Amino acid sequence: KEKEYTLYTGIAGIDEIILNGGISPGKFTIIGSYAGGGKSIGMFDFLKGIMKCEKNRRILELPGMANKRPVVMLITYENTMLQTYRRFMKLWGFNSEFLNSLSLAELTKLMTDIVNSCPIGLIIKAADAKTETAEMIGNYIREKEDQGIHVLIVGHDYINLTNANSAGDKNSNEFMEAGLVAQELREVICKGLNKPLLSAVQVRKEAEDRYIESVKKGDKMPIRVFNGSSIFGGNVTKQKADNFIFVVYSVLQGQPYAEFMLDKARDGNGMRDDVSMQVKMSAHLKDYFDRQDMLYTSVTEERSIKEFY
């Protein structure tokens, strides 16, 4: 009955193309980008969509959910609770000036009111970087579920800021450790607890430089410069993922802009339909290129890279 617990973001391009039918239990999805490129916002977008998507309301009626509160869980190492609340509220449409004017208590009340209107609840845990391992995260999930909560999906922000249990070798470095962390997260959360996990990993500086160079040349899909060797932990990290997605979130001509690249899909979450997938993909790409043509035509050569992306 696993498919009964499949989760949807409510965002057609993500559900139909990137995830090919939603997120099923035990699946490991990794988002990659450079520092400031949109790893966290991409994850928040997924989680916010899962929380409010009406298609997920059916989960409340499942026999296994009796007397339990279904939630998405976010574990963040980069931001304080206040910063995390503000980032979430921006995705709900509130502007920065308003959010920055609120105290933590006021922001908490606003956040609570909004979350209570969603079919799926939210737990946020803010911790310091390099203080937790996959095993500790697993214990935290079990602790919450003992309190009558059912964790539907875990958002983990992010791999590079987590310790590896098995990183006792003094010769291990940041590149190797990311692969170890990804392996342990998969073992503990996805396989051990059968929870879908959404995590993130940072690309290396040279990969970010390649991306900027590609933008300068005017490439229409500069995100294509990213691949397995671009990320910390390289192919070990990518090998552990069921879905691997590169993202860039930015602002183009004053409007929110995002670019996604599905770099790996292990099995399409068991709901693959190759014929319909090709039709959907073609439609999305046609729309994508049409919009890109209009955007590039209207951007002048004098604009800086920072303004452009």
mmCIF file of C-alpha atoms in Angstrom:
data_model
loop_
_atom_site.group_PDB
_atom_site.id
_atom_site.type_symbol
_atom_site.label_atom_id
_atom_site.label_comp_id
_atom_site.label_asym_id
_atom_site.label_seq_id
_atom_site.Cartn_x
_atom_site.Cartn_y
_atom_site.Cartn_z
ATOM 1 C CA LYS A 1 0.000 0.000 0.000
ATOM 2 C CA GLU A 2 3.044 2.234 -0.395
ATOM 3 C CA LYS A 3 1.523 4.280 -3.203
ATOM 4 C CA GLU A 4 -1.232 5.445 -0.853
ATOM 5 C CA TYR A 5 1.452 7.547 0.842
ATOM 6 C CA THR A 6 2.821 9.101 -2.377
ATOM 7 C CA LEU A 7 3.203 12.863 -1.908
ATOM 8 C CA TYR A 8 2.550 15.621 -4.438
ATOM 9 C CA THR A 9 3.858 19.187 -4.496
ATOM 10 C CA GLY A 10 0.919 20.483 -6.538
ATOM 11 C CA ILE A 11 3.426 22.009 -8.991
ATOM 12 C CA ALA A 12 2.785 20.316 -12.353
ATOM 13 C CA GLY A 13 6.333 20.590 -13.709
ATOM 14 C CA ILE A 14 7.784 19.054 -10.537
ATOM 15 C CA ASP A 15 5.173 16.318 -10.036
ATOM 16 C CA GLU A 16 4.834 15.262 -13.690
ATOM 17 C CA ILE A 17 8.355 15.778 -15.057
ATOM 18 C CA ILE A 18 10.937 16.033 -12.266
ATOM 19 C CA LEU A 19 9.386 13.443 -9.919
ATOM 20 C CA ASN A 20 7.374 11.555 -12.561
ATOM 21 C CA GLY A 21 4.418 10.864 -10.294
ATOM 22 C CA GLY A 22 5.222 12.321 -6.869
ATOM 23 C CA ILE A 23 7.490 11.204 -4.018
ATOM 24 C CA SER A 24 7.014 7.676 -2.687
ATOM 25 C CA PRO A 25 8.110 6.334 0.727
ATOM 26 C CA GLY A 26 11.794 5.490 1.041
ATOM 27 C CA LYS A 27 12.909 7.621 -1.923
ATOM 28 C CA PHE A 28 16.030 9.786 -1.657
ATOM 29 C CA THR A 29 15.934 13.034 -3.647
ATOM 30 C CA ILE A 30 18.950 15.359 -3.707
ATOM 31 C CA ILE A 31 18.997 18.980 -4.884
ATOM 32 C CA GLY A 32 22.325 20.446 -6.001
ATOM 33 C CA SER A 33 23.356 24.059 -6.541
ATOM 34 C CA TYR A 34 26.121 26.519 -5.699
ATOM 35 C CA ALA A 35 26.135 28.701 -2.556
ATOM 36 C CA GLY A 36 23.144 31.020 -2.845
ATOM 37 C CA GLY A 37 21.899 29.214 -5.950
ATOM 38 C CA GLY A 38 18.612 28.008 -4.464
ATOM 39 C CA LYS A 39 19.153 24.679 -2.672
ATOM 40 C CA SER A 40 17.180 25.740 0.407
ATOM 41 C CA ILE A 41 14.490 27.636 -1.491
ATOM 42 C CA GLY A 42 14.084 24.639 -3.813
ATOM 43 C CA MET A 43 13.605 22.374 -0.818
ATOM 44 C CA PHE A 44 11.191 24.822 0.847
ATOM 45 C CA ASP A 45 9.233 25.012 -2.419
ATOM 46 C CA PHE A 46 8.849 21.219 -2.455
ATOM 47 C CA LEU A 47 7.866 21.028 1.226
ATOM 48 C CA LYS A 48 5.448 23.976 1.088
ATOM 49 C CA GLY A 49 3.791 22.405 -1.946
ATOM 50 C CA ILE A 50 3.414 19.065 -0.140
ATOM 51 C CA MET A 51 1.916 20.788 2.907
ATOM 52 C CA LYS A 52 -0.805 22.631 0.989
ATOM 53 C CA CYS A 53 -1.536 20.273 -1.942
ATOM 54 C CA GLU A 54 -5.133 19.064 -1.661
ATOM 55 C CA LYS A 55 -4.193 15.748 -3.325
ATOM 56 C CA ASN A 56 -2.347 14.869 -0.128
ATOM 57 C CA ARG A 57 -5.469 15.293 2.012
ATOM 58 C CA ARG A 58 -6.403 11.658 1.242
ATOM 59 C CA ILE A 59 -3.534 10.560 3.513
ATOM 60 C CA LEU A 60 -5.493 11.843 6.520
ATOM 61 C CA GLU A 61 -8.125 9.149 5.876
ATOM 62 C CA LEU A 62 -5.715 6.194 5.778
ATOM 63 C CA PRO A 63 -6.112 3.592 8.576
ATOM 64 C CA GLY A 64 -2.482 4.049 9.618
ATOM 65 C CA MET A 65 -3.078 7.757 10.273
ATOM 66 C CA ALA A 66 -5.728 7.273 12.972
ATOM 67 C CA ASN A 67 -5.013 9.647 15.908
ATOM 68 C CA LYS A 68 -1.812 10.871 14.252
ATOM 69 C CA ARG A 69 -0.824 14.290 12.949
ATOM 70 C CA PRO A 70 0.899 14.054 9.528
ATOM 71 C CA VAL A 71 3.769 16.510 9.110
ATOM 72 C CA VAL A 72 6.713 17.376 6.915
ATOM 73 C CA MET A 73 9.941 17.762 8.892
ATOM 74 C CA LEU A 74 12.635 20.310 8.012
ATOM 75 C CA ILE A 75 16.099 20.088 9.549
ATOM 76 C CA THR A 76 18.213 23.178 8.874
ATOM 77 C CA TYR A 77 21.821 23.892 9.796
ATOM 78 C CA GLU A 78 22.352 27.213 8.005
ATOM 79 C CA ASN A 79 19.542 29.360 9.387
ATOM 80 C CA THR A 80 18.049 30.272 12.741
ATOM 81 C CA MET A 81 14.370 29.579 13.399
ATOM 82 C CA LEU A 82 13.592 33.256 12.727
ATOM 83 C CA GLN A 83 15.390 33.190 9.360
ATOM 84 C CA THR A 84 13.713 29.908 8.424
ATOM 85 C CA TYR A 85 10.245 31.272 9.240
ATOM 86 C CA ARG A 86 10.916 34.343 7.109
ATOM 87 C CA ARG A 87 12.044 32.259 4.141
ATOM 88 C CA PHE A 88 8.981 30.046 4.376
ATOM 89 C CA MET A 89 6.642 33.044 4.633
ATOM 90 C CA LYS A 90 8.181 34.627 1.531
ATOM 91 C CA LEU A 91 7.062 31.570 -0.433
ATOM 92 C CA TRP A 92 3.531 32.204 0.845
ATOM 93 C CA GLY A 93 3.657 35.661 -0.746
ATOM 94 C CA PHE A 94 4.582 37.987 2.138
ATOM 95 C CA ASN A 95 7.187 40.637 1.311
ATOM 96 C CA SER A 96 10.500 40.995 3.138
ATOM 97 C CA GLU A 97 9.731 44.410 4.659
ATOM 98 C CA PHE A 98 6.596 43.103 6.361
ATOM 99 C CA LEU A 99 8.258 39.920 7.601
ATOM 100 C CA ASN A 100 11.297 41.793 8.941
ATOM 101 C CA SER A 101 8.996 44.090 10.946
ATOM 102 C CA LEU A 102 7.552 41.151 12.914
ATOM 103 C CA SER A 103 8.941 39.848 16.178
ATOM 104 C CA LEU A 104 9.628 36.123 16.505
ATOM 105 C CA ALA A 105 6.406 35.746 18.519
ATOM 106 C CA GLU A 106 4.343 37.556 15.853
ATOM 107 C CA LEU A 107 5.984 35.590 13.071
ATOM 108 C CA THR A 108 5.377 32.328 14.927
ATOM 109 C CA LYS A 109 1.657 33.141 15.266
ATOM 110 C CA LEU A 110 1.396 34.010 11.551
ATOM 111 C CA MET A 111 3.238 30.818 10.634
ATOM 112 C CA THR A 112 1.027 28.722 12.945
ATOM 113 C CA ASP A 113 -2.187 30.179 11.505
ATOM 114 C CA ILE A 114 -1.079 29.365 7.962
ATOM 115 C CA VAL A 115 0.203 25.869 8.764
ATOM 116 C CA ASN A 116 -3.052 25.015 10.583
ATOM 117 C CA SER A 117 -4.946 25.676 7.345
ATOM 118 C CA CYS A 118 -2.880 23.051 5.486
ATOM 119 C CA PRO A 119 -3.725 19.324 5.337
ATOM 120 C CA ILE A 120 -0.127 18.536 6.329
ATOM 121 C CA GLY A 121 1.653 20.098 9.318
ATOM 122 C CA LEU A 122 5.268 21.213 9.768
ATOM 123 C CA ILE A 123 8.103 20.583 12.218
ATOM 124 C CA ILE A 124 11.278 22.670 11.961
ATOM 125 C CA LYS A 125 14.482 21.797 13.766
ATOM 126 C CA ALA A 126 17.323 24.343 13.608
ATOM 127 C CA ALA A 127 20.730 23.040 14.667
ATOM 128 C CA ASP A 128 24.338 24.129 14.350
ATOM 129 C CA ALA A 129 26.357 22.900 11.383
ATOM 130 C CA LYS A 130 28.421 19.736 11.862
ATOM 131 C CA THR A 131 26.668 18.784 15.109
ATOM 132 C CA GLU A 132 24.483 15.929 13.850
ATOM 133 C CA THR A 133 24.751 12.598 12.082
ATOM 134 C CA ALA A 134 22.175 10.572 10.155
ATOM 135 C CA GLU A 135 21.727 8.358 13.215
ATOM 136 C CA MET A 136 20.877 11.374 15.394
ATOM 137 C CA ILE A 137 18.328 12.564 12.821
ATOM 138 C CA GLY A 138 16.776 9.086 12.793
ATOM 139 C CA ASN A 139 16.476 9.145 16.594
ATOM 140 C CA TYR A 140 14.802 12.570 16.453
ATOM 141 C CA ILE A 141 12.214 11.267 13.956
ATOM 142 C CA ARG A 142 11.470 8.260 16.194
ATOM 143 C CA GLU A 143 11.138 10.548 19.228
ATOM 144 C CA LYS A 144 8.546 12.722 17.456
ATOM 145 C CA GLU A 145 6.605 9.727 16.161
ATOM 146 C CA ASP A 146 6.403 8.348 19.707
ATOM 147 C CA GLN A 147 4.478 11.558 20.493
ATOM 148 C CA GLY A 148 1.692 10.755 18.005
ATOM 149 C CA ILE A 149 3.165 12.493 14.963
ATOM 150 C CA HIS A 150 3.607 10.826 11.576
ATOM 151 C CA VAL A 151 6.529 12.223 9.573
ATOM 152 C CA LEU A 152 5.608 11.977 5.881
ATOM 153 C CA ILE A 153 8.853 13.408 4.473
ATOM 154 C CA VAL A 154 12.137 14.809 5.797
ATOM 155 C CA GLY A 155 13.781 17.917 4.350
ATOM 156 C CA HIS A 156 17.479 17.983 5.246
ATOM 157 C CA ASP A 157 19.435 21.206 4.610
ATOM 158 C CA TYR A 158 22.106 19.977 3.863
ATOM 159 C CA ILE A 159 24.623 17.143 3.274
ATOM 160 C CA ASN A 160 27.817 19.244 3.506
ATOM 161 C CA LEU A 161 26.825 20.484 6.992
ATOM 162 C CA THR A 162 26.213 16.996 8.455
ATOM 163 C CA ASN A 163 28.746 14.704 10.103
ATOM 164 C CA ALA A 164 29.389 11.148 8.951
ATOM 165 C CA ASN A 165 29.404 8.399 11.596
ATOM 166 C CA SER A 166 32.034 6.526 9.616
ATOM 167 C CA ALA A 167 34.326 9.509 8.993
ATOM 168 C CA GLY A 168 36.851 8.393 11.567
ATOM 169 C CA ASP A 169 39.659 8.189 9.022
ATOM 170 C CA LYS A 170 41.855 11.273 9.392
ATOM 171 C CA ASN A 171 42.512 11.088 5.633
ATOM 172 C CA SER A 172 38.841 11.674 4.831
ATOM 173 C CA ASN A 173 38.068 15.168 3.587
ATOM 174 C CA GLU A 174 35.009 17.276 2.809
ATOM 175 C CA PHE A 175 34.714 15.718 -0.656
ATOM 176 C CA MET A 176 34.741 12.145 0.658
ATOM 177 C CA GLU A 177 32.582 12.904 3.707
ATOM 178 C CA ALA A 178 29.659 14.181 1.625
ATOM 179 C CA GLY A 179 29.445 10.757 -0.016
ATOM 180 C CA LEU A 180 29.534 9.036 3.381
ATOM 181 C CA VAL A 181 26.793 11.300 4.742
ATOM 182 C CA ALA A 182 24.589 10.607 1.702
ATOM 183 C CA GLN A 183 25.098 6.869 2.184
ATOM 184 C CA GLU A 184 24.212 7.015 5.890
ATOM 185 C CA LEU A 185 21.148 9.230 5.330
ATOM 186 C CA ARG A 186 19.857 6.711 2.804
ATOM 187 C CA GLU A 187 20.497 3.764 5.134
ATOM 188 C CA VAL A 188 18.968 5.319 8.270
ATOM 189 C CA ILE A 189 16.054 7.401 6.961
ATOM 190 C CA CYS A 190 15.079 5.940 3.586
ATOM 191 C CA LYS A 191 15.774 2.256 4.127
ATOM 192 C CA GLY A 192 15.611 2.065 7.923
ATOM 193 C CA LEU A 193 12.517 4.219 8.517
ATOM 194 C CA ASN A 194 11.022 4.039 4.985
ATOM 195 C CA LYS A 195 10.730 7.843 4.872
ATOM 196 C CA PRO A 196 11.197 9.886 1.697
ATOM 197 C CA LEU A 197 14.158 12.208 2.157
ATOM 198 C CA LEU A 198 14.774 15.501 0.375
ATOM 199 C CA SER A 199 18.330 16.716 0.906
ATOM 200 C CA ALA A 200 20.735 19.132 -0.754
ATOM 201 C CA VAL A 201 24.412 19.242 -1.688
ATOM 202 C CA GLN A 202 26.638 22.091 -2.733
ATOM 203 C CA VAL A 203 28.517 22.178 -6.023
ATOM 204 C CA ARG A 204 32.199 22.973 -5.942
ATOM 205 C CA LYS A 205 33.580 26.432 -6.724
ATOM 206 C CA GLU A 206 34.957 25.407 -10.109
ATOM 207 C CA ALA A 207 31.492 24.163 -11.124
ATOM 208 C CA GLU A 208 29.962 27.497 -10.113
ATOM 209 C CA ASP A 209 32.631 29.287 -12.185
ATOM 210 C CA ARG A 210 31.737 27.145 -15.208
ATOM 211 C CA TYR A 211 28.100 28.099 -14.747
ATOM 212 C CA ILE A 212 28.892 31.842 -14.628
ATOM 213 C CA GLU A 213 31.052 31.532 -17.753
ATOM 214 C CA SER A 214 28.219 29.766 -19.539
ATOM 215 C CA VAL A 215 25.829 32.579 -18.554
ATOM 216 C CA LYS A 216 28.295 35.179 -19.871
ATOM 217 C CA LYS A 217 28.365 33.405 -23.219
ATOM 218 C CA GLY A 218 24.578 33.651 -23.409
ATOM 219 C CA ASP A 219 23.885 29.915 -23.246
ATOM 220 C CA LYS A 220 20.151 29.233 -23.042
ATOM 221 C CA MET A 221 20.465 26.356 -20.565
ATOM 222 C CA PRO A 222 23.628 27.164 -18.551
ATOM 223 C CA ILE A 223 22.573 24.701 -15.832
ATOM 224 C CA ARG A 224 23.713 21.927 -18.189
ATOM 225 C CA VAL A 225 27.314 22.520 -17.096
ATOM 226 C CA PHE A 226 26.535 20.720 -13.816
ATOM 227 C CA ASN A 227 27.102 16.965 -13.522
ATOM 228 C CA GLY A 228 28.099 14.344 -10.977
ATOM 229 C CA SER A 229 31.701 15.544 -10.779
ATOM 230 C CA SER A 230 30.458 19.067 -9.925
ATOM 231 C CA ILE A 231 29.285 18.113 -6.436
ATOM 232 C CA PHE A 232 30.992 17.331 -3.159
ATOM 233 C CA GLY A 233 31.208 13.575 -2.788
ATOM 234 C CA GLY A 234 30.925 13.285 -6.567
ATOM 235 C CA ASN A 235 29.472 10.103 -7.985
ATOM 236 C CA VAL A 236 29.179 8.447 -4.542
ATOM 237 C CA THR A 237 26.621 11.081 -3.516
ATOM 238 C CA LYS A 238 24.810 10.852 -6.842
ATOM 239 C CA GLN A 239 24.808 7.041 -6.734
ATOM 240 C CA LYS A 240 22.867 7.049 -3.439
ATOM 241 C CA ALA A 241 20.087 9.276 -4.784
ATOM 242 C CA ASP A 242 16.909 8.022 -6.443
ATOM 243 C CA ASN A 243 16.406 11.466 -7.971
ATOM 244 C CA PHE A 244 19.158 14.025 -8.471
ATOM 245 C CA ILE A 245 18.131 17.561 -9.436
ATOM 246 C CA PHE A 246 20.230 20.647 -10.126
ATOM 247 C CA VAL A 247 18.474 23.971 -9.522
ATOM 248 C CA VAL A 248 19.118 27.677 -9.911
ATOM 249 C CA TYR A 249 16.691 30.098 -8.259
ATOM 250 C CA SER A 250 17.183 33.780 -8.985
ATOM 251 C CA VAL A 251 15.537 36.960 -10.251
ATOM 252 C CA LEU A 252 15.395 37.869 -13.923
ATOM 253 C CA GLN A 253 14.064 41.286 -14.884
ATOM 254 C CA GLY A 254 12.501 41.739 -11.497
ATOM 255 C CA GLN A 255 10.625 38.429 -11.615
ATOM 256 C CA PRO A 256 11.316 35.143 -9.756
ATOM 257 C CA TYR A 257 13.130 32.750 -12.090
ATOM 258 C CA ALA A 258 14.046 29.096 -11.632
ATOM 259 C CA GLU A 259 15.908 26.570 -13.744
ATOM 260 C CA PHE A 260 15.716 22.830 -13.023
ATOM 261 C CA MET A 261 17.670 19.935 -14.495
ATOM 262 C CA LEU A 262 16.790 16.324 -13.706
ATOM 263 C CA ASP A 263 20.198 14.663 -13.723
ATOM 264 C CA LYS A 264 19.138 11.233 -12.450
ATOM 265 C CA ALA A 265 15.878 9.327 -11.944
ATOM 266 C CA ARG A 266 16.485 5.796 -10.694
ATOM 267 C CA ASP A 267 13.037 4.355 -11.363
ATOM 268 C CA GLY A 268 10.583 7.236 -11.737
ATOM 269 C CA ASN A 269 9.141 6.326 -8.317
ATOM 270 C CA GLY A 270 7.523 3.219 -9.797
ATOM 271 C CA MET A 271 4.905 5.118 -11.813
ATOM 272 C CA ARG A 272 6.678 5.527 -15.119
ATOM 273 C CA ASP A 273 4.791 5.857 -18.405
ATOM 274 C CA ASP A 274 7.337 6.467 -21.151
ATOM 275 C CA VAL A 275 4.877 7.526 -23.836
ATOM 276 C CA SER A 276 3.050 10.100 -21.729
ATOM 277 C CA MET A 277 6.351 11.264 -20.222
ATOM 278 C CA GLN A 278 7.708 12.115 -23.679
ATOM 279 C CA VAL A 279 4.564 14.079 -24.527
ATOM 280 C CA LYS A 280 4.690 15.977 -21.224
ATOM 281 C CA MET A 281 8.418 16.641 -21.568
ATOM 282 C CA SER A 282 8.035 18.014 -25.095
ATOM 283 C CA ALA A 283 5.233 20.348 -24.002
ATOM 284 C CA HIS A 284 7.220 21.636 -21.021
ATOM 285 C CA LEU A 285 10.365 22.168 -23.078
ATOM 286 C CA LYS A 286 8.528 24.019 -25.853
ATOM 287 C CA ASP A 287 7.001 26.376 -23.305
ATOM 288 C CA TYR A 288 10.394 26.721 -21.596
ATOM 289 C CA PHE A 289 12.234 27.702 -24.772
ATOM 290 C CA ASP A 290 9.475 30.084 -25.886
ATOM 291 C CA ARG A 291 9.741 31.949 -22.602
ATOM 292 C CA GLN A 292 13.545 31.901 -22.712
ATOM 293 C CA ASP A 293 13.549 33.430 -26.197
ATOM 294 C CA MET A 294 11.366 36.302 -25.003
ATOM 295 C CA LEU A 295 13.537 36.898 -21.930
ATOM 296 C CA TYR A 296 16.833 36.893 -23.817
ATOM 297 C CA THR A 297 15.493 39.204 -26.487
ATOM 298 C CA SER A 298 14.531 41.790 -23.885
ATOM 299 C CA VAL A 299 17.799 41.769 -21.893
ATOM 300 C CA THR A 300 20.367 44.278 -23.152
ATOM 301 C CA GLU A 301 24.078 43.573 -23.434
ATOM 302 C CA GLU A 302 24.912 46.360 -20.981
ATOM 303 C CA ARG A 303 23.328 44.557 -18.053
ATOM 304 C CA SER A 304 25.660 42.836 -15.607
ATOM 305 C CA ILE A 305 25.592 39.121 -14.881
ATOM 306 C CA LYS A 306 24.233 39.864 -11.406
ATOM 307 C CA GLU A 307 21.261 41.733 -12.867
ATOM 308 C CA PHE A 308 20.726 39.100 -15.539
ATOM 309 C CA TYR A 309 20.631 36.124 -13.157
#
